[in-house]
mmCIF file of N, CA and C in Angstrom:
data_model
loop_
_atom_site.group_PDB
_atom_site.id
_atom_site.type_symbol
_atom_site.label_atom_id
_atom_site.label_comp_id
_atom_site.label_asym_id
_atom_site.label_seq_id
_atom_site.Cartn_x
_atom_site.Cartn_y
_atom_site.Cartn_z
ATOM 1 N N LYS A 1 1.015 -1.266 -0.087
ATOM 2 C CA LYS A 1 0.069 0.078 -0.008
ATOM 3 C C LYS A 1 0.917 1.108 0.068
ATOM 4 N N LYS A 2 0.496 2.127 -0.941
ATOM 5 C CA LYS A 2 1.317 3.609 -0.925
ATOM 6 C C LYS A 2 0.992 4.210 0.326
ATOM 7 N N ILE A 3 2.037 4.729 0.845
ATOM 8 C CA ILE A 3 1.932 5.809 2.072
ATOM 9 C C ILE A 3 1.329 7.190 1.250
ATOM 10 N N MET A 4 0.047 7.572 1.865
ATOM 11 C CA MET A 4 -0.494 8.621 1.480
ATOM 12 C C MET A 4 -0.430 9.975 2.392
ATOM 13 N N GLN A 5 -0.115 10.843 1.995
ATOM 14 C CA GLN A 5 0.231 12.235 2.591
ATOM 15 C C GLN A 5 -1.321 13.276 2.514
ATOM 16 N N ARG A 6 -1.273 14.040 3.801
ATOM 17 C CA ARG A 6 -2.562 14.619 3.607
ATOM 18 C C ARG A 6 -1.988 16.091 3.346
ATOM 19 N N VAL A 7 -2.665 16.882 2.682
ATOM 20 C CA VAL A 7 -2.126 18.170 2.278
ATOM 21 C C VAL A 7 -3.417 19.073 2.554
ATOM 22 N N LYS A 8 -3.249 20.108 3.043
ATOM 23 C CA LYS A 8 -4.380 21.263 3.432
ATOM 24 C C LYS A 8 -4.207 22.313 2.429
ATOM 25 N N LEU A 9 -5.365 22.444 1.687
ATOM 26 C CA LEU A 9 -5.341 23.707 0.691
ATOM 27 C C LEU A 9 -6.565 24.794 0.946
ATOM 28 N N THR A 10 -6.194 25.785 0.621
ATOM 29 C CA THR A 10 -7.596 26.617 0.540
ATOM 30 C C THR A 10 -8.532 26.348 -0.595
ATOM 31 N N ILE A 11 -9.765 26.824 -0.484
ATOM 32 C CA ILE A 11 -10.559 26.317 -1.653
ATOM 33 C C ILE A 11 -9.953 26.836 -3.098
ATOM 34 N N LYS A 12 -9.407 28.057 -2.938
ATOM 35 C CA LYS A 12 -8.905 28.605 -4.181
ATOM 36 C C LYS A 12 -7.730 27.622 -4.900
ATOM 37 N N GLN A 13 -6.915 27.240 -3.961
ATOM 38 C CA GLN A 13 -5.726 26.241 -4.439
ATOM 39 C C GLN A 13 -6.081 25.013 -4.773
ATOM 40 N N TYR A 14 -7.214 24.570 -4.103
ATOM 41 C CA TYR A 14 -7.786 23.360 -4.554
ATOM 42 C C TYR A 14 -8.646 23.261 -5.998
ATOM 43 N N TYR A 15 -9.356 24.507 -6.259
ATOM 44 C CA TYR A 15 -9.717 24.553 -7.609
ATOM 45 C C TYR A 15 -8.936 24.738 -8.707
ATOM 46 N N PHE A 16 -7.715 25.695 -8.166
ATOM 47 C CA PHE A 16 -6.424 25.581 -9.199
ATOM 48 C C PHE A 16 -5.937 24.083 -9.442
ATOM 49 N N LEU A 17 -5.719 23.425 -8.459
ATOM 50 C CA LEU A 17 -5.310 22.182 -8.338
ATOM 51 C C LEU A 17 -5.970 21.418 -9.411
ATOM 52 N N GLN A 18 -7.407 21.317 -9.376
ATOM 53 C CA GLN A 18 -8.232 20.433 -10.211
ATOM 54 C C GLN A 18 -7.958 20.907 -11.744
ATOM 55 N N ASP A 19 -7.949 22.112 -11.721
ATOM 56 C CA ASP A 19 -7.802 22.732 -13.120
ATOM 57 C C ASP A 19 -6.446 22.042 -13.668
ATOM 58 N N LEU A 20 -5.516 22.296 -12.967
ATOM 59 C CA LEU A 20 -4.245 21.875 -13.454
ATOM 60 C C LEU A 20 -3.970 20.414 -13.837
ATOM 61 N N ILE A 21 -4.690 19.483 -12.982
ATOM 62 C CA ILE A 21 -4.349 18.253 -13.347
ATOM 63 C C ILE A 21 -5.442 17.635 -14.247
ATOM 64 N N LYS A 22 -6.541 18.211 -14.371
ATOM 65 C CA LYS A 22 -7.528 17.777 -15.477
ATOM 66 C C LYS A 22 -7.925 16.246 -15.196
ATOM 67 N N GLN A 23 -8.423 15.861 -14.131
ATOM 68 C CA GLN A 23 -8.537 14.422 -13.912
ATOM 69 C C GLN A 23 -7.427 13.393 -14.275
ATOM 70 N N SER A 24 -6.336 13.952 -14.491
ATOM 71 C CA SER A 24 -5.145 12.902 -14.716
ATOM 72 C C SER A 24 -4.770 12.097 -13.409
ATOM 73 N N ILE A 25 -5.137 12.947 -12.242
ATOM 74 C CA ILE A 25 -4.648 12.416 -10.900
ATOM 75 C C ILE A 25 -5.806 12.315 -10.126
ATOM 76 N N ILE A 26 -6.099 11.319 -9.582
ATOM 77 C CA ILE A 26 -7.445 11.289 -8.589
ATOM 78 C C ILE A 26 -6.780 11.834 -7.271
ATOM 79 N N THR A 27 -7.626 12.693 -6.867
ATOM 80 C CA THR A 27 -7.120 13.231 -5.562
ATOM 81 C C THR A 27 -8.414 12.908 -4.485
ATOM 82 N N ASN A 28 -8.086 12.047 -3.496
ATOM 83 C CA ASN A 28 -8.918 11.810 -2.538
ATOM 84 C C ASN A 28 -9.113 12.886 -1.512
ATOM 85 N N VAL A 29 -10.417 13.453 -1.446
ATOM 86 C CA VAL A 29 -10.777 14.415 -0.544
ATOM 87 C C VAL A 29 -11.153 13.833 0.853
ATOM 88 N N PHE A 30 -10.351 14.180 1.790
ATOM 89 C CA PHE A 30 -10.454 13.730 3.201
ATOM 90 C C PHE A 30 -11.387 14.611 4.010
ATOM 91 N N TYR A 31 -11.216 15.918 3.548
ATOM 92 C CA TYR A 31 -12.138 16.954 4.455
ATOM 93 C C TYR A 31 -12.348 18.149 3.740
ATOM 94 N N LYS A 32 -13.527 18.540 3.715
ATOM 95 C CA LYS A 32 -13.761 19.863 2.969
ATOM 96 C C LYS A 32 -15.042 20.620 3.789
ATOM 97 N N ASP A 33 -14.726 21.820 3.766
ATOM 98 C CA ASP A 33 -15.576 23.032 4.076
ATOM 99 C C ASP A 33 -15.560 24.078 3.290
ATOM 100 N N ASN A 34 -16.060 25.165 3.957
ATOM 101 C CA ASN A 34 -16.232 26.464 2.871
ATOM 102 C C ASN A 34 -14.889 27.125 2.765
ATOM 103 N N HIS A 35 -13.839 26.695 3.682
ATOM 104 C CA HIS A 35 -12.448 27.405 3.436
ATOM 105 C C HIS A 35 -11.475 26.517 3.147
ATOM 106 N N ILE A 36 -11.279 25.256 3.513
ATOM 107 C CA ILE A 36 -10.307 24.463 3.324
ATOM 108 C C ILE A 36 -10.667 23.099 2.744
ATOM 109 N N VAL A 37 -9.734 22.557 2.028
ATOM 110 C CA VAL A 37 -9.933 20.943 1.613
ATOM 111 C C VAL A 37 -8.594 20.405 2.258
ATOM 112 N N ILE A 38 -8.821 19.186 2.567
ATOM 113 C CA ILE A 38 -7.781 18.571 3.013
ATOM 114 C C ILE A 38 -7.806 17.228 1.958
ATOM 115 N N ILE A 39 -6.745 17.063 1.033
ATOM 116 C CA ILE A 39 -6.834 15.971 0.135
ATOM 117 C C ILE A 39 -5.635 14.982 0.572
ATOM 118 N N GLU A 40 -5.655 13.789 -0.130
ATOM 119 C CA GLU A 40 -4.818 12.556 0.366
ATOM 120 C C GLU A 40 -4.108 12.224 -1.039
ATOM 121 N N LEU A 41 -2.793 12.525 -0.963
ATOM 122 C CA LEU A 41 -1.920 12.208 -2.265
ATOM 123 C C LEU A 41 -0.816 11.229 -2.063
ATOM 124 N N SER A 42 -0.728 10.391 -2.995
ATOM 125 C CA SER A 42 0.845 9.456 -2.822
ATOM 126 C C SER A 42 1.975 10.315 -3.186
ATOM 127 N N GLU A 43 3.148 9.945 -2.837
ATOM 128 C CA GLU A 43 4.302 10.967 -2.974
ATOM 129 C C GLU A 43 4.532 11.146 -4.705
ATOM 130 N N ASP A 44 4.250 10.088 -5.218
ATOM 131 C CA ASP A 44 4.328 10.013 -6.814
ATOM 132 C C ASP A 44 3.547 11.160 -7.267
ATOM 133 N N ASP A 45 2.282 11.182 -7.000
ATOM 134 C CA ASP A 45 1.393 12.227 -7.275
ATOM 135 C C ASP A 45 1.607 13.416 -6.837
ATOM 136 N N MET A 46 2.212 13.809 -5.786
ATOM 137 C CA MET A 46 2.711 14.949 -5.247
ATOM 138 C C MET A 46 3.759 15.347 -6.296
ATOM 139 N N ASP A 47 4.934 14.521 -6.417
ATOM 140 C CA ASP A 47 5.773 14.816 -7.637
ATOM 141 C C ASP A 47 5.166 15.517 -8.865
ATOM 142 N N LYS A 48 4.275 14.593 -9.242
ATOM 143 C CA LYS A 48 3.728 14.905 -10.772
ATOM 144 C C LYS A 48 2.930 16.023 -10.608
ATOM 145 N N ILE A 49 2.168 16.470 -9.632
ATOM 146 C CA ILE A 49 1.559 17.882 -9.552
ATOM 147 C C ILE A 49 2.618 18.973 -9.455
ATOM 148 N N ARG A 50 3.629 18.610 -8.391
ATOM 149 C CA ARG A 50 4.677 19.747 -8.357
ATOM 150 C C ARG A 50 5.304 20.077 -9.673
ATOM 151 N N ASP A 51 5.685 19.241 -10.593
ATOM 152 C CA ASP A 51 6.001 19.394 -11.896
ATOM 153 C C ASP A 51 5.090 20.145 -12.717
ATOM 154 N N LEU A 52 3.740 19.738 -12.505
ATOM 155 C CA LEU A 52 2.767 20.272 -13.415
ATOM 156 C C LEU A 52 2.629 22.009 -13.048
ATOM 157 N N ALA A 53 2.720 22.149 -11.833
ATOM 158 C CA ALA A 53 2.762 23.453 -11.286
ATOM 159 C C ALA A 53 3.893 24.336 -11.539
ATOM 160 N N LEU A 54 5.079 23.543 -11.733
ATOM 161 C CA LEU A 54 6.400 24.316 -12.122
ATOM 162 C C LEU A 54 6.438 24.715 -13.455
ATOM 163 N N ASP A 55 5.753 23.643 -14.448
ATOM 164 C CA ASP A 55 5.580 23.938 -15.707
ATOM 165 C C ASP A 55 4.840 25.189 -16.025
ATOM 166 N N TYR A 56 3.572 25.034 -15.250
ATOM 167 C CA TYR A 56 2.523 26.361 -15.466
ATOM 168 C C TYR A 56 3.175 27.618 -14.975
ATOM 169 N N LEU A 57 3.913 27.559 -13.778
ATOM 170 C CA LEU A 57 4.755 28.853 -13.461
ATOM 171 C C LEU A 57 5.431 29.565 -14.297
ATOM 172 N N ASP A 58 6.372 28.467 -15.234
ATOM 173 C CA ASP A 58 7.246 29.005 -16.288
ATOM 174 C C ASP A 58 6.402 29.609 -17.346
ATOM 175 N N ILE A 59 5.339 29.089 -17.690
ATOM 176 C CA ILE A 59 4.512 29.411 -19.026
ATOM 177 C C ILE A 59 3.552 30.698 -18.641
ATOM 178 N N TYR A 60 2.803 30.432 -17.512
ATOM 179 C CA TYR A 60 1.780 31.534 -17.425
ATOM 180 C C TYR A 60 1.998 32.261 -15.849
ATOM 181 N N GLY A 61 3.168 32.125 -15.090
ATOM 182 C CA GLY A 61 3.371 32.782 -13.831
ATOM 183 C C GLY A 61 3.464 33.989 -13.710
ATOM 184 N N PHE A 62 3.767 34.665 -14.701
ATOM 185 C CA PHE A 62 4.287 35.862 -14.728
ATOM 186 C C PHE A 62 3.801 36.871 -15.860
ATOM 187 N N ASP A 63 3.810 38.049 -15.423
ATOM 188 C CA ASP A 63 3.258 38.923 -16.561
ATOM 189 C C ASP A 63 4.350 39.640 -17.198
ATOM 190 N N LYS A 64 4.165 40.507 -18.197
ATOM 191 C CA LYS A 64 5.218 40.888 -19.098
ATOM 192 C C LYS A 64 6.326 41.752 -18.209
ATOM 193 N N ASP A 65 5.927 42.051 -16.920
ATOM 194 C CA ASP A 65 6.688 42.947 -16.317
ATOM 195 C C ASP A 65 7.590 41.941 -15.300
ATOM 196 N N TYR A 66 7.498 40.516 -15.541
ATOM 197 C CA TYR A 66 7.841 39.649 -14.709
ATOM 198 C C TYR A 66 7.393 39.772 -13.295
ATOM 199 N N LYS A 67 6.059 40.334 -12.991
ATOM 200 C CA LYS A 67 5.540 40.045 -11.877
ATOM 201 C C LYS A 67 4.843 38.968 -11.833
ATOM 202 N N LEU A 68 4.487 38.160 -10.647
ATOM 203 C CA LEU A 68 3.677 37.037 -10.308
ATOM 204 C C LEU A 68 2.163 37.386 -10.694
ATOM 205 N N THR A 69 1.691 36.485 -11.486
ATOM 206 C CA THR A 69 0.344 36.642 -11.695
ATOM 207 C C THR A 69 -0.733 35.881 -10.573
ATOM 208 N N GLU A 70 -1.876 36.153 -10.621
ATOM 209 C CA GLU A 70 -2.774 35.443 -9.409
ATOM 210 C C GLU A 70 -2.653 34.088 -9.625
ATOM 211 N N SER A 71 -2.706 33.405 -10.770
ATOM 212 C CA SER A 71 -2.535 31.901 -10.795
ATOM 213 C C SER A 71 -1.282 31.760 -10.696
ATOM 214 N N GLY A 72 -0.234 32.221 -10.959
ATOM 215 C CA GLY A 72 1.142 32.016 -10.683
ATOM 216 C C GLY A 72 1.433 31.962 -9.279
ATOM 217 N N LYS A 73 0.785 32.502 -8.350
ATOM 218 C CA LYS A 73 0.873 32.575 -7.134
ATOM 219 C C LYS A 73 0.398 31.341 -6.602
ATOM 220 N N LEU A 74 -0.636 30.826 -7.017
ATOM 221 C CA LEU A 74 -1.161 29.858 -6.711
ATOM 222 C C LEU A 74 -0.578 28.419 -7.062
ATOM 223 N N ALA A 75 -0.011 28.595 -8.279
ATOM 224 C CA ALA A 75 0.983 27.707 -8.613
ATOM 225 C C ALA A 75 1.986 27.496 -7.658
ATOM 226 N N GLU A 76 2.563 28.535 -7.301
ATOM 227 C CA GLU A 76 3.846 28.744 -6.269
ATOM 228 C C GLU A 76 3.636 28.035 -4.995
ATOM 229 N N GLU A 77 2.450 28.527 -4.541
ATOM 230 C CA GLU A 77 1.776 27.923 -3.184
ATOM 231 C C GLU A 77 1.674 26.558 -3.465
ATOM 232 N N LEU A 78 1.248 25.818 -4.512
ATOM 233 C CA LEU A 78 1.108 24.589 -4.541
ATOM 234 C C LEU A 78 2.293 23.635 -4.408
ATOM 235 N N VAL A 79 3.330 24.417 -5.277
ATOM 236 C CA VAL A 79 4.635 23.773 -5.190
ATOM 237 C C VAL A 79 5.273 23.770 -3.622
ATOM 238 N N ASP A 80 5.224 24.819 -2.934
ATOM 239 C CA ASP A 80 5.463 24.953 -1.517
ATOM 240 C C ASP A 80 4.966 23.816 -0.765
ATOM 241 N N LYS A 81 3.602 23.637 -0.945
ATOM 242 C CA LYS A 81 2.852 22.908 -0.039
ATOM 243 C C LYS A 81 3.388 21.158 -0.427
ATOM 244 N N LEU A 82 3.639 21.173 -1.598
ATOM 245 C CA LEU A 82 3.988 19.632 -2.118
ATOM 246 C C LEU A 82 5.402 19.170 -1.985
ATOM 247 N N TYR A 83 6.293 20.332 -1.221
ATOM 248 C CA TYR A 83 7.532 19.569 -0.983
ATOM 249 C C TYR A 83 7.331 18.561 0.304
ATOM 250 N N THR A 84 8.114 17.568 -0.213
ATOM 251 C CA THR A 84 7.866 16.386 1.024
ATOM 252 C C THR A 84 9.239 16.376 1.565
#
């Protein structure tokens, strides 16, 4: 059995994550309310999501003045949360 990690996200981070992975990774929701979502992920999935978020950051994360965009900030937060 794979060891699952619980990751606590804001609702905004969670929706960004769902958009990013497009059903390619199944996230098991352990807990959800109006403010936070706690999901369970394997380390493999955490690595995959981190890679996707880093790719996203490279492509869409910054505006023309190299300032972090709103979605870039979410991608960055995901990367930080998924470092094991």
